[in-house]
């Protein structure tokens, strides 16, 4: 079967750095995306990795290792507004995307 | 980033009625759109893939006669929940695929459906 594993919850303090891991097992792989979703809102696109390495976008960075079927989202200088759910998603081909169960991030003062 | 508009954002209806939800890609053409259902504090459950000009592809367990999808243009897909029942109450989210070097899905704001 196809699966994505990510932690269900992570707690961190303001100003800290947090890493949310995602491991996947899929029949196809074209890229790994990360989305942020606040309660009651829609997911918003954060990043996309198709090749191994680190992609940096402001305070957020995303990493991919295809050989390890592993990626992570790194959030730096955490702010209260970063409290949300974060989903990793694998693009498996044919426009098909599989989403992980999501990681709820709680940022404390 | 790209913009996807979803309407209505919130709807209450009586059991047995039908509800139509619209999803529009505002600044790009989308041959492929997706419809998801999300329960509280859970992940996105793909219901169907909407393809412009052809029939939608439904995921296993999703009743195509209950959830009618029409993708008549490159910027509009609609989901109609027919003969809604209280168990259909949920958060429905659409997304549009922007193809290119990165096939990125851009999501609408979601529709919260409450069936009385």
XYZ file of C-alpha atoms in Angstrom, chain A residues 3-7 19-26 28-36 44-57 61-74 86-93 96-103, chain B residues 97 101-105 107:
73
model
C 1.565 5.563 3.083
C 2.997 8.751 4.482
C 4.112 8.983 8.084
C 4.468 12.214 10.011
C 4.210 12.990 13.730
C 11.500 20.142 12.228
C 8.557 18.086 11.014
C 9.556 14.804 9.407
C 7.774 12.865 6.715
C 8.582 9.392 5.484
C 6.750 7.912 2.578
C 6.158 4.648 0.822
C 4.472 5.092 -2.532
C 5.477 6.400 -7.699
C 7.256 9.599 -6.763
C 7.480 12.888 -8.578
C 7.828 15.289 -5.678
C 7.093 16.129 -2.062
C 5.005 19.126 -1.077
C 4.192 20.748 2.218
C 0.982 22.556 3.076
C -0.103 24.603 6.070
C -1.958 26.729 1.652
C 1.046 25.657 -0.354
C 4.424 26.071 1.346
C 7.057 24.224 -0.658
C 7.838 21.562 -3.230
C 10.885 19.316 -3.581
C 11.440 17.123 -6.602
C 15.176 16.673 -6.205
C 17.343 15.862 -3.214
C 18.416 18.780 -1.115
C 17.193 21.790 0.750
C 14.786 24.429 -0.538
C 14.589 27.637 1.454
C 11.714 30.103 1.430
C 12.848 25.266 4.486
C 12.087 21.857 3.086
C 14.415 18.952 2.564
C 14.171 15.792 0.506
C 16.161 12.582 0.324
C 14.711 10.352 -2.357
C 17.012 7.467 -1.533
C 15.708 7.476 2.036
C 12.081 8.237 1.055
C 12.259 11.015 3.603
C 11.715 14.697 3.825
C 11.230 17.377 6.436
C 9.878 20.857 6.879
C 11.981 23.201 8.973
C 1.207 20.837 8.432
C 0.681 18.188 5.772
C 3.273 16.508 3.631
C 2.047 15.265 0.283
C 3.594 13.022 -2.333
C 2.900 13.485 -6.014
C 2.772 9.966 -7.348
C 2.140 10.664 -11.021
C -2.318 12.047 -8.158
C -1.356 13.375 -4.742
C -1.374 11.499 -1.456
C -1.548 13.513 1.753
C -0.136 12.582 5.127
C -2.330 12.657 8.208
C -0.939 16.021 9.242
C 1.145 17.330 12.141
C -3.733 21.746 -10.291
C 7.793 22.288 -13.654
C 6.000 21.754 -10.370
C 2.504 20.340 -10.363
C 1.160 22.303 -7.439
C -2.339 22.141 -6.060
C -6.816 25.064 -2.614
